[in-house]
mmCIF file with all atom_site columns, C-alpha atoms in Angstrom:
data_model
loop_
_atom_site.group_PDB
_atom_site.id
_atom_site.type_symbol
_atom_site.label_atom_id
_atom_site.label_alt_id
_atom_site.label_comp_id
_atom_site.label_asym_id
_atom_site.label_entity_id
_atom_site.label_seq_id
_atom_site.pdbx_PDB_ins_code
_atom_site.Cartn_x
_atom_site.Cartn_y
_atom_site.Cartn_z
_atom_site.occupancy
_atom_site.B_iso_or_equiv
_atom_site.pdbx_formal_charge
_atom_site.auth_seq_id
_atom_site.auth_comp_id
_atom_site.auth_asym_id
_atom_site.auth_atom_id
_atom_site.pdbx_PDB_model_num
ATOM 1   C CA . UNK A 1 1   ? 78.753  -36.941  -16.555 1.00 63.00 ? 1   UNK A CA 1
ATOM 2   C CA . UNK A 1 2   ? 75.643  -37.481  -18.594 1.00 68.00 ? 2   UNK A CA 1
ATOM 3   C CA . UNK A 1 3   ? 77.223  -40.290  -20.557 1.00 83.00 ? 3   UNK A CA 1
ATOM 4   C CA . UNK A 1 4   ? 78.657  -42.052  -17.375 1.00 85.00 ? 4   UNK A CA 1
ATOM 5   C CA . UNK A 1 5   ? 75.203  -42.333  -15.892 1.00 82.00 ? 5   UNK A CA 1
ATOM 6   C CA . UNK A 1 6   ? 73.721  -43.581  -19.021 1.00 83.00 ? 6   UNK A CA 1
ATOM 7   C CA . UNK A 1 7   ? 76.539  -46.234  -19.365 1.00 85.00 ? 7   UNK A CA 1
ATOM 8   C CA . UNK A 1 8   ? 76.076  -47.441  -15.970 1.00 87.00 ? 8   UNK A CA 1
ATOM 9   C CA . UNK A 1 9   ? 72.431  -47.942  -16.472 1.00 85.00 ? 9   UNK A CA 1
ATOM 10  C CA . UNK A 1 10  ? 72.933  -49.874  -19.621 1.00 84.00 ? 10  UNK A CA 1
ATOM 11  C CA . UNK A 1 11  ? 75.590  -52.169  -18.100 1.00 82.00 ? 11  UNK A CA 1
ATOM 12  C CA . UNK A 1 12  ? 73.489  -52.963  -15.086 1.00 83.00 ? 12  UNK A CA 1
ATOM 13  C CA . UNK A 1 13  ? 70.587  -53.851  -17.254 1.00 81.00 ? 13  UNK A CA 1
ATOM 14  C CA . UNK A 1 14  ? 72.606  -56.250  -19.443 1.00 76.00 ? 14  UNK A CA 1
ATOM 15  C CA . UNK A 1 15  ? 74.001  -57.955  -16.104 1.00 76.00 ? 15  UNK A CA 1
ATOM 16  C CA . UNK A 1 16  ? 70.702  -58.623  -14.767 1.00 75.00 ? 16  UNK A CA 1
ATOM 17  C CA . UNK A 1 17  ? 69.553  -59.982  -18.108 1.00 71.00 ? 17  UNK A CA 1
ATOM 18  C CA . UNK A 1 18  ? 72.330  -62.369  -18.150 1.00 68.00 ? 18  UNK A CA 1
ATOM 19  C CA . UNK A 1 19  ? 71.357  -64.102  -14.958 1.00 67.00 ? 19  UNK A CA 1
ATOM 20  C CA . UNK A 1 20  ? 70.379  -67.755  -15.251 1.00 66.00 ? 20  UNK A CA 1
ATOM 21  C CA . UNK A 1 21  ? 66.640  -68.158  -14.703 1.00 68.00 ? 21  UNK A CA 1
ATOM 22  C CA . UNK A 1 22  ? 64.823  -71.390  -14.238 1.00 72.00 ? 22  UNK A CA 1
ATOM 23  C CA . UNK A 1 23  ? 62.383  -72.127  -17.028 1.00 72.00 ? 23  UNK A CA 1
ATOM 24  C CA . UNK A 1 24  ? 58.809  -72.444  -16.064 1.00 75.00 ? 24  UNK A CA 1
ATOM 25  C CA . UNK A 1 25  ? 57.330  -75.822  -16.464 1.00 77.00 ? 25  UNK A CA 1
ATOM 26  C CA . UNK A 1 26  ? 53.649  -76.310  -16.842 1.00 78.00 ? 26  UNK A CA 1
ATOM 27  C CA . UNK A 1 27  ? 52.286  -79.718  -16.116 1.00 79.00 ? 27  UNK A CA 1
ATOM 28  C CA . UNK A 1 28  ? 49.176  -80.365  -18.239 1.00 79.00 ? 28  UNK A CA 1
ATOM 29  C CA . UNK A 1 29  ? 46.952  -82.794  -16.498 1.00 79.00 ? 29  UNK A CA 1
ATOM 30  C CA . UNK A 1 30  ? 45.732  -85.879  -18.576 1.00 80.00 ? 30  UNK A CA 1
ATOM 31  C CA . UNK A 1 31  ? 42.259  -85.348  -20.214 1.00 80.00 ? 31  UNK A CA 1
ATOM 32  C CA . UNK A 1 32  ? 39.315  -86.311  -17.902 1.00 81.00 ? 32  UNK A CA 1
ATOM 33  C CA . UNK A 1 33  ? 37.819  -89.736  -18.391 1.00 82.00 ? 33  UNK A CA 1
ATOM 34  C CA . UNK A 1 34  ? 34.244  -89.570  -19.483 1.00 81.00 ? 34  UNK A CA 1
ATOM 35  C CA . UNK A 1 35  ? 32.162  -92.291  -17.632 1.00 83.00 ? 35  UNK A CA 1
ATOM 36  C CA . UNK A 1 36  ? 29.408  -93.738  -19.808 1.00 84.00 ? 36  UNK A CA 1
ATOM 37  C CA . UNK A 1 37  ? 26.660  -95.403  -17.785 1.00 84.00 ? 37  UNK A CA 1
ATOM 38  C CA . UNK A 1 38  ? 26.016  -99.070  -18.741 1.00 83.00 ? 38  UNK A CA 1
ATOM 39  C CA . UNK A 1 39  ? 22.483  -100.767 -19.073 1.00 87.00 ? 39  UNK A CA 1
ATOM 40  C CA . UNK A 1 40  ? 20.387  -100.713 -15.963 1.00 84.00 ? 40  UNK A CA 1
ATOM 41  C CA . UNK A 1 41  ? 20.384  -103.755 -13.520 1.00 84.00 ? 41  UNK A CA 1
ATOM 42  C CA . UNK A 1 42  ? 17.462  -105.802 -12.536 1.00 88.00 ? 42  UNK A CA 1
ATOM 43  C CA . UNK A 1 43  ? 14.854  -104.272 -10.123 1.00 86.00 ? 43  UNK A CA 1
ATOM 44  C CA . UNK A 1 44  ? 15.401  -104.678 -6.419  1.00 84.00 ? 44  UNK A CA 1
ATOM 45  C CA . UNK A 1 45  ? 13.046  -106.704 -4.189  1.00 88.00 ? 45  UNK A CA 1
ATOM 46  C CA . UNK A 1 46  ? 9.981   -104.878 -2.875  1.00 87.00 ? 46  UNK A CA 1
ATOM 47  C CA . UNK A 1 47  ? 10.237  -103.468 0.692   1.00 82.00 ? 47  UNK A CA 1
ATOM 48  C CA . UNK A 1 48  ? 7.862   -104.637 3.504   1.00 87.00 ? 48  UNK A CA 1
ATOM 49  C CA . UNK A 1 49  ? 4.491   -103.026 3.901   1.00 86.00 ? 49  UNK A CA 1
ATOM 50  C CA . UNK A 1 50  ? 4.089   -100.559 6.698   1.00 80.00 ? 50  UNK A CA 1
ATOM 51  C CA . UNK A 1 51  ? 1.583   -100.994 9.414   1.00 84.00 ? 51  UNK A CA 1
ATOM 52  C CA . UNK A 1 52  ? -1.890  -99.110  9.344   1.00 84.00 ? 52  UNK A CA 1
ATOM 53  C CA . UNK A 1 53  ? -2.352  -96.340  11.845  1.00 78.00 ? 53  UNK A CA 1
ATOM 54  C CA . UNK A 1 54  ? -5.107  -96.140  14.414  1.00 84.00 ? 54  UNK A CA 1
ATOM 55  C CA . UNK A 1 55  ? -8.457  -94.522  13.362  1.00 85.00 ? 55  UNK A CA 1
ATOM 56  C CA . UNK A 1 56  ? -9.115  -91.427  15.553  1.00 77.00 ? 56  UNK A CA 1
ATOM 57  C CA . UNK A 1 57  ? -12.297 -91.219  17.737  1.00 85.00 ? 57  UNK A CA 1
ATOM 58  C CA . UNK A 1 58  ? -15.314 -89.328  16.563  1.00 85.00 ? 58  UNK A CA 1
ATOM 59  C CA . UNK A 1 59  ? -15.933 -86.058  18.103  1.00 77.00 ? 59  UNK A CA 1
ATOM 60  C CA . UNK A 1 60  ? -18.874 -85.077  20.153  1.00 86.00 ? 60  UNK A CA 1
ATOM 61  C CA . UNK A 1 61  ? -22.067 -83.308  18.691  1.00 85.00 ? 61  UNK A CA 1
ATOM 62  C CA . UNK A 1 62  ? -22.757 -79.955  20.116  1.00 79.00 ? 62  UNK A CA 1
ATOM 63  C CA . UNK A 1 63  ? -26.144 -79.255  21.676  1.00 86.00 ? 63  UNK A CA 1
ATOM 64  C CA . UNK A 1 64  ? -28.835 -77.196  19.713  1.00 86.00 ? 64  UNK A CA 1
ATOM 65  C CA . UNK A 1 65  ? -29.516 -73.698  20.946  1.00 81.00 ? 65  UNK A CA 1
ATOM 66  C CA . UNK A 1 66  ? -32.789 -72.526  22.251  1.00 87.00 ? 66  UNK A CA 1
ATOM 67  C CA . UNK A 1 67  ? -35.460 -70.659  20.036  1.00 88.00 ? 67  UNK A CA 1
ATOM 68  C CA . UNK A 1 68  ? -35.604 -66.945  20.573  1.00 82.00 ? 68  UNK A CA 1
ATOM 69  C CA . UNK A 1 69  ? -38.727 -65.207  21.719  1.00 88.00 ? 69  UNK A CA 1
ATOM 70  C CA . UNK A 1 70  ? -41.223 -63.587  19.257  1.00 88.00 ? 70  UNK A CA 1
ATOM 71  C CA . UNK A 1 71  ? -41.025 -59.871  19.077  1.00 83.00 ? 71  UNK A CA 1
ATOM 72  C CA . UNK A 1 72  ? -44.167 -57.645  19.950  1.00 88.00 ? 72  UNK A CA 1
ATOM 73  C CA . UNK A 1 73  ? -46.512 -56.336  17.287  1.00 88.00 ? 73  UNK A CA 1
ATOM 74  C CA . UNK A 1 74  ? -46.048 -52.729  16.336  1.00 84.00 ? 74  UNK A CA 1
ATOM 75  C CA . UNK A 1 75  ? -48.626 -49.978  16.477  1.00 86.00 ? 75  UNK A CA 1
ATOM 76  C CA . UNK A 1 76  ? -50.996 -49.332  13.662  1.00 87.00 ? 76  UNK A CA 1
ATOM 77  C CA . UNK A 1 77  ? -50.215 -45.863  11.859  1.00 83.00 ? 77  UNK A CA 1
ATOM 78  C CA . UNK A 1 78  ? -52.816 -43.063  11.929  1.00 86.00 ? 78  UNK A CA 1
ATOM 79  C CA . UNK A 1 79  ? -55.117 -42.576  8.870   1.00 87.00 ? 79  UNK A CA 1
ATOM 80  C CA . UNK A 1 80  ? -54.251 -39.829  6.599   1.00 82.00 ? 80  UNK A CA 1
ATOM 81  C CA . UNK A 1 81  ? -56.257 -36.545  5.830   1.00 86.00 ? 81  UNK A CA 1
ATOM 82  C CA . UNK A 1 82  ? -58.585 -36.460  2.888   1.00 86.00 ? 82  UNK A CA 1
ATOM 83  C CA . UNK A 1 83  ? -57.447 -34.140  0.218   1.00 82.00 ? 83  UNK A CA 1
ATOM 84  C CA . UNK A 1 84  ? -59.337 -30.884  -0.746  1.00 86.00 ? 84  UNK A CA 1
ATOM 85  C CA . UNK A 1 85  ? -61.672 -30.953  -3.721  1.00 86.00 ? 85  UNK A CA 1
ATOM 86  C CA . UNK A 1 86  ? -60.444 -28.929  -6.783  1.00 80.00 ? 86  UNK A CA 1
ATOM 87  C CA . UNK A 1 87  ? -62.288 -26.012  -8.441  1.00 86.00 ? 87  UNK A CA 1
ATOM 88  C CA . UNK A 1 88  ? -64.611 -26.519  -11.252 1.00 84.00 ? 88  UNK A CA 1
ATOM 89  C CA . UNK A 1 89  ? -63.464 -24.707  -14.474 1.00 79.00 ? 89  UNK A CA 1
ATOM 90  C CA . UNK A 1 90  ? -65.641 -22.259  -16.281 1.00 83.00 ? 90  UNK A CA 1
ATOM 91  C CA . UNK A 1 91  ? -68.100 -23.279  -18.956 1.00 83.00 ? 91  UNK A CA 1
ATOM 92  C CA . UNK A 1 92  ? -67.316 -21.930  -22.469 1.00 77.00 ? 92  UNK A CA 1
ATOM 93  C CA . UNK A 1 93  ? -69.792 -19.850  -24.501 1.00 82.00 ? 93  UNK A CA 1
ATOM 94  C CA . UNK A 1 94  ? -72.307 -21.438  -26.880 1.00 83.00 ? 94  UNK A CA 1
ATOM 95  C CA . UNK A 1 95  ? -71.593 -20.574  -30.529 1.00 77.00 ? 95  UNK A CA 1
ATOM 96  C CA . UNK A 1 96  ? -74.237 -19.005  -32.771 1.00 83.00 ? 96  UNK A CA 1
ATOM 97  C CA . UNK A 1 97  ? -76.209 -21.129  -35.379 1.00 82.00 ? 97  UNK A CA 1
ATOM 98  C CA . UNK A 1 98  ? -75.142 -20.790  -38.829 1.00 79.00 ? 98  UNK A CA 1
ATOM 99  C CA . UNK A 1 99  ? -77.110 -19.633  -41.789 1.00 82.00 ? 99  UNK A CA 1
ATOM 100 C CA . UNK A 1 100 ? -79.405 -22.297  -43.683 1.00 84.00 ? 100 UNK A CA 1
ATOM 101 C CA . UNK A 1 101 ? -78.102 -23.254  -47.077 1.00 78.00 ? 101 UNK A CA 1
ATOM 102 C CA . UNK A 1 102 ? -80.071 -22.970  -50.287 1.00 85.00 ? 102 UNK A CA 1
ATOM 103 C CA . UNK A 1 103 ? -82.092 -25.871  -51.796 1.00 83.00 ? 103 UNK A CA 1
ATOM 104 C CA . UNK A 1 104 ? -80.570 -27.390  -54.871 1.00 76.00 ? 104 UNK A CA 1
ATOM 105 C CA . UNK A 1 105 ? -82.098 -27.788  -58.383 1.00 81.00 ? 105 UNK A CA 1
ATOM 106 C CA . UNK A 1 106 ? -84.260 -30.735  -59.238 1.00 78.00 ? 106 UNK A CA 1
ATOM 107 C CA . UNK A 1 107 ? -82.545 -33.520  -61.164 1.00 68.00 ? 107 UNK A CA 1
ATOM 108 C CA . UNK A 1 108 ? -83.775 -34.674  -64.610 1.00 67.00 ? 108 UNK A CA 1
ATOM 109 C CA . UNK A 1 109 ? -85.617 -37.839  -65.393 1.00 67.00 ? 109 UNK A CA 1
ATOM 110 C CA . UNK A 1 110 ? -83.956 -40.818  -66.922 1.00 62.00 ? 110 UNK A CA 1
ATOM 111 C CA . UNK A 1 111 ? -83.594 -40.950  -70.824 1.00 62.00 ? 111 UNK A CA 1
ATOM 112 C CA . UNK A 1 112 ? -82.232 -43.419  -73.312 1.00 67.00 ? 112 UNK A CA 1
ATOM 113 C CA . UNK A 1 113 ? -78.795 -44.148  -71.789 1.00 68.00 ? 113 UNK A CA 1
ATOM 114 C CA . UNK A 1 114 ? -77.717 -47.663  -71.225 1.00 71.00 ? 114 UNK A CA 1
ATOM 115 C CA . UNK A 1 115 ? -75.532 -48.488  -67.978 1.00 70.00 ? 115 UNK A CA 1
ATOM 116 C CA . UNK A 1 116 ? -72.638 -50.954  -68.473 1.00 76.00 ? 116 UNK A CA 1
ATOM 117 C CA . UNK A 1 117 ? -71.373 -52.883  -65.274 1.00 77.00 ? 117 UNK A CA 1
ATOM 118 C CA . UNK A 1 118 ? -67.665 -53.895  -65.304 1.00 80.00 ? 118 UNK A CA 1
ATOM 119 C CA . UNK A 1 119 ? -66.824 -56.693  -62.847 1.00 82.00 ? 119 UNK A CA 1
ATOM 120 C CA . UNK A 1 120 ? -63.896 -55.991  -60.452 1.00 80.00 ? 120 UNK A CA 1
ATOM 121 C CA . UNK A 1 121 ? -60.656 -58.070  -60.848 1.00 80.00 ? 121 UNK A CA 1
ATOM 122 C CA . UNK A 1 122 ? -60.287 -61.037  -58.340 1.00 80.00 ? 122 UNK A CA 1
ATOM 123 C CA . UNK A 1 123 ? -58.347 -60.134  -55.201 1.00 78.00 ? 123 UNK A CA 1
ATOM 124 C CA . UNK A 1 124 ? -54.865 -61.729  -54.850 1.00 77.00 ? 124 UNK A CA 1
ATOM 125 C CA . UNK A 1 125 ? -53.276 -62.952  -51.586 1.00 73.00 ? 125 UNK A CA 1
ATOM 126 C CA . UNK A 1 126 ? -49.511 -63.064  -50.948 1.00 63.00 ? 126 UNK A CA 1
#
């Protein structure tokens, strides 16, 4: 039974495969023609000039407003109080007088010494 079912399936497949099928025909369209523009033609004639529109009327000027009234002067403020005088500080104690120094010895009188004076170098400016 197994073989009969298998044999039937194979025969039906072969029968269907043997049917005459129509071939599929594909029509390829011809290649598109590329249009190349030629040189530009002469310029056309100028068009007629349009008419000028009407000018609008000037608007009215508004009136000037009235001047406001001047405000009243404010009151003068009260004068402030004078501040208190500060305390005077204490006076410091006076120091005692120091002892008198001793008198120095009397200098000698001049002798045979010569004094040589050397002039100072001239000042430079930068």
